[in-house]
PDB file of C-alpha atoms in Angstrom:
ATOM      1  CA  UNK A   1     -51.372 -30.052 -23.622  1.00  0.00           C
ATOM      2  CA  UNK A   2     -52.577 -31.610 -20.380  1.00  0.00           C
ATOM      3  CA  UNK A   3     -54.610 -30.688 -17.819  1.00  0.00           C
ATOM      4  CA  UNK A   4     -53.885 -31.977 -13.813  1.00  0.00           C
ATOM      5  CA  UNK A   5     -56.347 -31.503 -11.331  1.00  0.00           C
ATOM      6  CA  UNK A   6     -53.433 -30.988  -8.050  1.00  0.00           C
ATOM      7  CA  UNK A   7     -55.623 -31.238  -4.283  1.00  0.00           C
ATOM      8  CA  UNK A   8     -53.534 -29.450  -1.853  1.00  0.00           C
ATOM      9  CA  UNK A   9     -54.733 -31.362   0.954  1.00  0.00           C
ATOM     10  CA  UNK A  10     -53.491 -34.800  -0.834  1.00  0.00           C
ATOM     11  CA  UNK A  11     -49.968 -33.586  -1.618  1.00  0.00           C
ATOM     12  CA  UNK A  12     -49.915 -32.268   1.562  1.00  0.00           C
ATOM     13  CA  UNK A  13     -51.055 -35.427   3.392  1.00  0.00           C
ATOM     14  CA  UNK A  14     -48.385 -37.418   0.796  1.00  0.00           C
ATOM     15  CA  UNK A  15     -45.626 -35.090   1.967  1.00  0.00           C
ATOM     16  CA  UNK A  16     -46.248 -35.654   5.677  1.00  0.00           C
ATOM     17  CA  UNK A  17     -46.355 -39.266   5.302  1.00  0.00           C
ATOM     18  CA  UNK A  18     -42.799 -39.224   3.472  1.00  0.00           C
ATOM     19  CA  UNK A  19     -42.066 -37.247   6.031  1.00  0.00           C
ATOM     20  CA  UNK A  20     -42.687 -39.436   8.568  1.00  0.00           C
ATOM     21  CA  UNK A  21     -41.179 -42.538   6.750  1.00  0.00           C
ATOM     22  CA  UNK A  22     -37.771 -40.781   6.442  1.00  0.00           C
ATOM     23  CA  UNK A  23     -37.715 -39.378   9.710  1.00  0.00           C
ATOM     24  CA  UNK A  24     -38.087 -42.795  11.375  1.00  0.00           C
ATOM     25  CA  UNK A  25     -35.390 -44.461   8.941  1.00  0.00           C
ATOM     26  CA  UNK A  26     -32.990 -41.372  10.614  1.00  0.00           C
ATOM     27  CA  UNK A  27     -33.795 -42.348  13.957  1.00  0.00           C
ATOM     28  CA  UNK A  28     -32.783 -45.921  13.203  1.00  0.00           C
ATOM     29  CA  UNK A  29     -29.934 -45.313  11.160  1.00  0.00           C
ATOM     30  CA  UNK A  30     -28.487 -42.866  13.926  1.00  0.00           C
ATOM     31  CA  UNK A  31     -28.957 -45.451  16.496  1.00  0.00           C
ATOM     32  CA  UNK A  32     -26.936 -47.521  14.354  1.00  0.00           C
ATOM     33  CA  UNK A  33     -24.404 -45.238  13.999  1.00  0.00           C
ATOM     34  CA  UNK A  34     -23.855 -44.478  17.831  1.00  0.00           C
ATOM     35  CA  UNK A  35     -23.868 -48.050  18.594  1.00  0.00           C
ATOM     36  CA  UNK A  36     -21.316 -48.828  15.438  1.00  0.00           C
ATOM     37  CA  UNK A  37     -19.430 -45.541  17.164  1.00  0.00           C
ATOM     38  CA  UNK A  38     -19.249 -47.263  20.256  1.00  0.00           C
ATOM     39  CA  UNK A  39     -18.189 -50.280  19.053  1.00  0.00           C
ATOM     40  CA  UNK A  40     -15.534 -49.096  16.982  1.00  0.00           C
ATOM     41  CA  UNK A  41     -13.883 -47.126  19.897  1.00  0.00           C
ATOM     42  CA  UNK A  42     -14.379 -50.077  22.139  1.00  0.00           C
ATOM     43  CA  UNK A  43     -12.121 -52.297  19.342  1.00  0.00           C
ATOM     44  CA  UNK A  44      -9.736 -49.340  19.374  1.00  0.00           C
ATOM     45  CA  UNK A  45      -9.098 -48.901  23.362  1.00  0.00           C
ATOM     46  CA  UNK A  46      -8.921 -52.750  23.320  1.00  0.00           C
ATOM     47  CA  UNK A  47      -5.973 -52.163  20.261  1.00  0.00           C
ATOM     48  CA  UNK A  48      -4.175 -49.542  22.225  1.00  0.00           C
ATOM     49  CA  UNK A  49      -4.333 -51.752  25.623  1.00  0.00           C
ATOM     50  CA  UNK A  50      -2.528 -54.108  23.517  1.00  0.00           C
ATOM     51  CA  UNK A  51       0.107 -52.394  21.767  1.00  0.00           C
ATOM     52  CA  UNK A  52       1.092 -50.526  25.660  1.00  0.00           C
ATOM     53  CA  UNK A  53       1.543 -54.253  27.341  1.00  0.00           C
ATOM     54  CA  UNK A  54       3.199 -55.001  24.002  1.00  0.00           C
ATOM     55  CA  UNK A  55       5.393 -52.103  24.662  1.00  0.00           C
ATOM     56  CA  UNK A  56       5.671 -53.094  27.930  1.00  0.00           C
ATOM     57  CA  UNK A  57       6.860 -56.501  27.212  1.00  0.00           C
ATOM     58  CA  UNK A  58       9.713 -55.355  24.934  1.00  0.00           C
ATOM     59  CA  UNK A  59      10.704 -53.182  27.903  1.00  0.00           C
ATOM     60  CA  UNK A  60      11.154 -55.800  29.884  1.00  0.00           C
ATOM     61  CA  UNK A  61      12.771 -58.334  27.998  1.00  0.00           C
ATOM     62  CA  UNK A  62      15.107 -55.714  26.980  1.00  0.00           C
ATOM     63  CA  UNK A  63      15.785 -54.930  30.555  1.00  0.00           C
ATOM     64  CA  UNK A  64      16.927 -58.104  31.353  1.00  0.00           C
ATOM     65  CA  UNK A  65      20.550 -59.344  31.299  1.00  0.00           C
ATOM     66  CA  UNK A  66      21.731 -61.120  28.691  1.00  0.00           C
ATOM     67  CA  UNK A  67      23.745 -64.510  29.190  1.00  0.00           C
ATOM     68  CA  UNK A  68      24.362 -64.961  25.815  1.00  0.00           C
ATOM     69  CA  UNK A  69      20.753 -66.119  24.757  1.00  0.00           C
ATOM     70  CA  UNK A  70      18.960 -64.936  21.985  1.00  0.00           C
ATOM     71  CA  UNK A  71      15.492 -65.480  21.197  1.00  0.00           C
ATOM     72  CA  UNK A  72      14.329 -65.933  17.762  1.00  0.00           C
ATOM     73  CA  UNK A  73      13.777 -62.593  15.884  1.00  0.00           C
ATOM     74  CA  UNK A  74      10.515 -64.192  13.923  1.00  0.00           C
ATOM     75  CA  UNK A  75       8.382 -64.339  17.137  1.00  0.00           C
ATOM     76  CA  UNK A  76       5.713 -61.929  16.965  1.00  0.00           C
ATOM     77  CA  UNK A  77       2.703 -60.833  18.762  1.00  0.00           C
ATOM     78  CA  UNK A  78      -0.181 -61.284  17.293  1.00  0.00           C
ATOM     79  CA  UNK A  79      -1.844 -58.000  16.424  1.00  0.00           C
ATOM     80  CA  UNK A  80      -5.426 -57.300  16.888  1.00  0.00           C
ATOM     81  CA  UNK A  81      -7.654 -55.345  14.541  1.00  0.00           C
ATOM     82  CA  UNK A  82      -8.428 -51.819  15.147  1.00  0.00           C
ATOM     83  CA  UNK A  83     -12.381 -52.558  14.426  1.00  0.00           C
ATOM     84  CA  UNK A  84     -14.511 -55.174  14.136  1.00  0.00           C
ATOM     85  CA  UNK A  85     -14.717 -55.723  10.010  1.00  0.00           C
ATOM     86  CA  UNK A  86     -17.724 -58.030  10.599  1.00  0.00           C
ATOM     87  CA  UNK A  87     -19.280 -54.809  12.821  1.00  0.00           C
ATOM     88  CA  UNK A  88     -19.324 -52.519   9.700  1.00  0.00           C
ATOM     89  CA  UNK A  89     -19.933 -54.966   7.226  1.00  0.00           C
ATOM     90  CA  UNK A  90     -23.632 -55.957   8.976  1.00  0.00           C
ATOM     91  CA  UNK A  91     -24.215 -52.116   9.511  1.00  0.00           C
ATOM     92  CA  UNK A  92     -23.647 -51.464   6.057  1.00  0.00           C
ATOM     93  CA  UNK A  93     -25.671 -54.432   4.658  1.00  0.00           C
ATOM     94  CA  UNK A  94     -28.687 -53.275   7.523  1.00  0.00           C
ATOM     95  CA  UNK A  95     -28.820 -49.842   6.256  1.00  0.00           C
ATOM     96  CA  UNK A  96     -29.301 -51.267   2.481  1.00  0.00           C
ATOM     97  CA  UNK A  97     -31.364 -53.571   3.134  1.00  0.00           C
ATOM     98  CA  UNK A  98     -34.904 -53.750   0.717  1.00  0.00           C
ATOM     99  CA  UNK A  99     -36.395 -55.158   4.654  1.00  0.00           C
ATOM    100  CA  UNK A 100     -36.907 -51.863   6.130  1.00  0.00           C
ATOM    101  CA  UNK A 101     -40.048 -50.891   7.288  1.00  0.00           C
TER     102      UNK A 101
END
């Protein structure tokens, strides 16, 4: 059997400051979430931008008249990434990080 003296006031203050603590860790890791937001559609406009002038190029080329030329069937365009990988891997590696305040 034990006996615990409990001080409202102390818990109370203790809760507060946990309070506090997680509510500024939410403020940053929101921020860090819009701006990984942002950059992720950013990646994906530049993506689509690409595959329409990629469309645009078959178009053409396949408007064109043919004199009997062919071009080689392995040239392709390169293909850019939807996202950044690097982007989400330092957001992810931030938001674990034992260096937060």
């Amino acid at each position: 059997e034990y006996e615990l003296e409990v001080d409202p006031s102390a818990v109370v203050r203790r809760i507060l400051a946990v309070r506090e603590q997680l509510s500024a860790e939410w403020i940053r890791d929101l921020d860090a979430l819009m701006q990984l937001n942002d950059d992720i559609m950013e990646a994906y406009e530049e993506y689509m931008e690409a595959q329409a002038a990629a469309m645009e190029d078959e178009d053409d080329a396949s408007d064109s008249v043919s004199l009997g030329f062919t071009t080689p069937s392995d040239t392709r365009k390169e293909m850019v990434p939807i996202f950044d990988a690097n982007a989400w891997h330092n957001w992810t590696q931030s938001l674990f990080s034992q260096d937060r305040d």
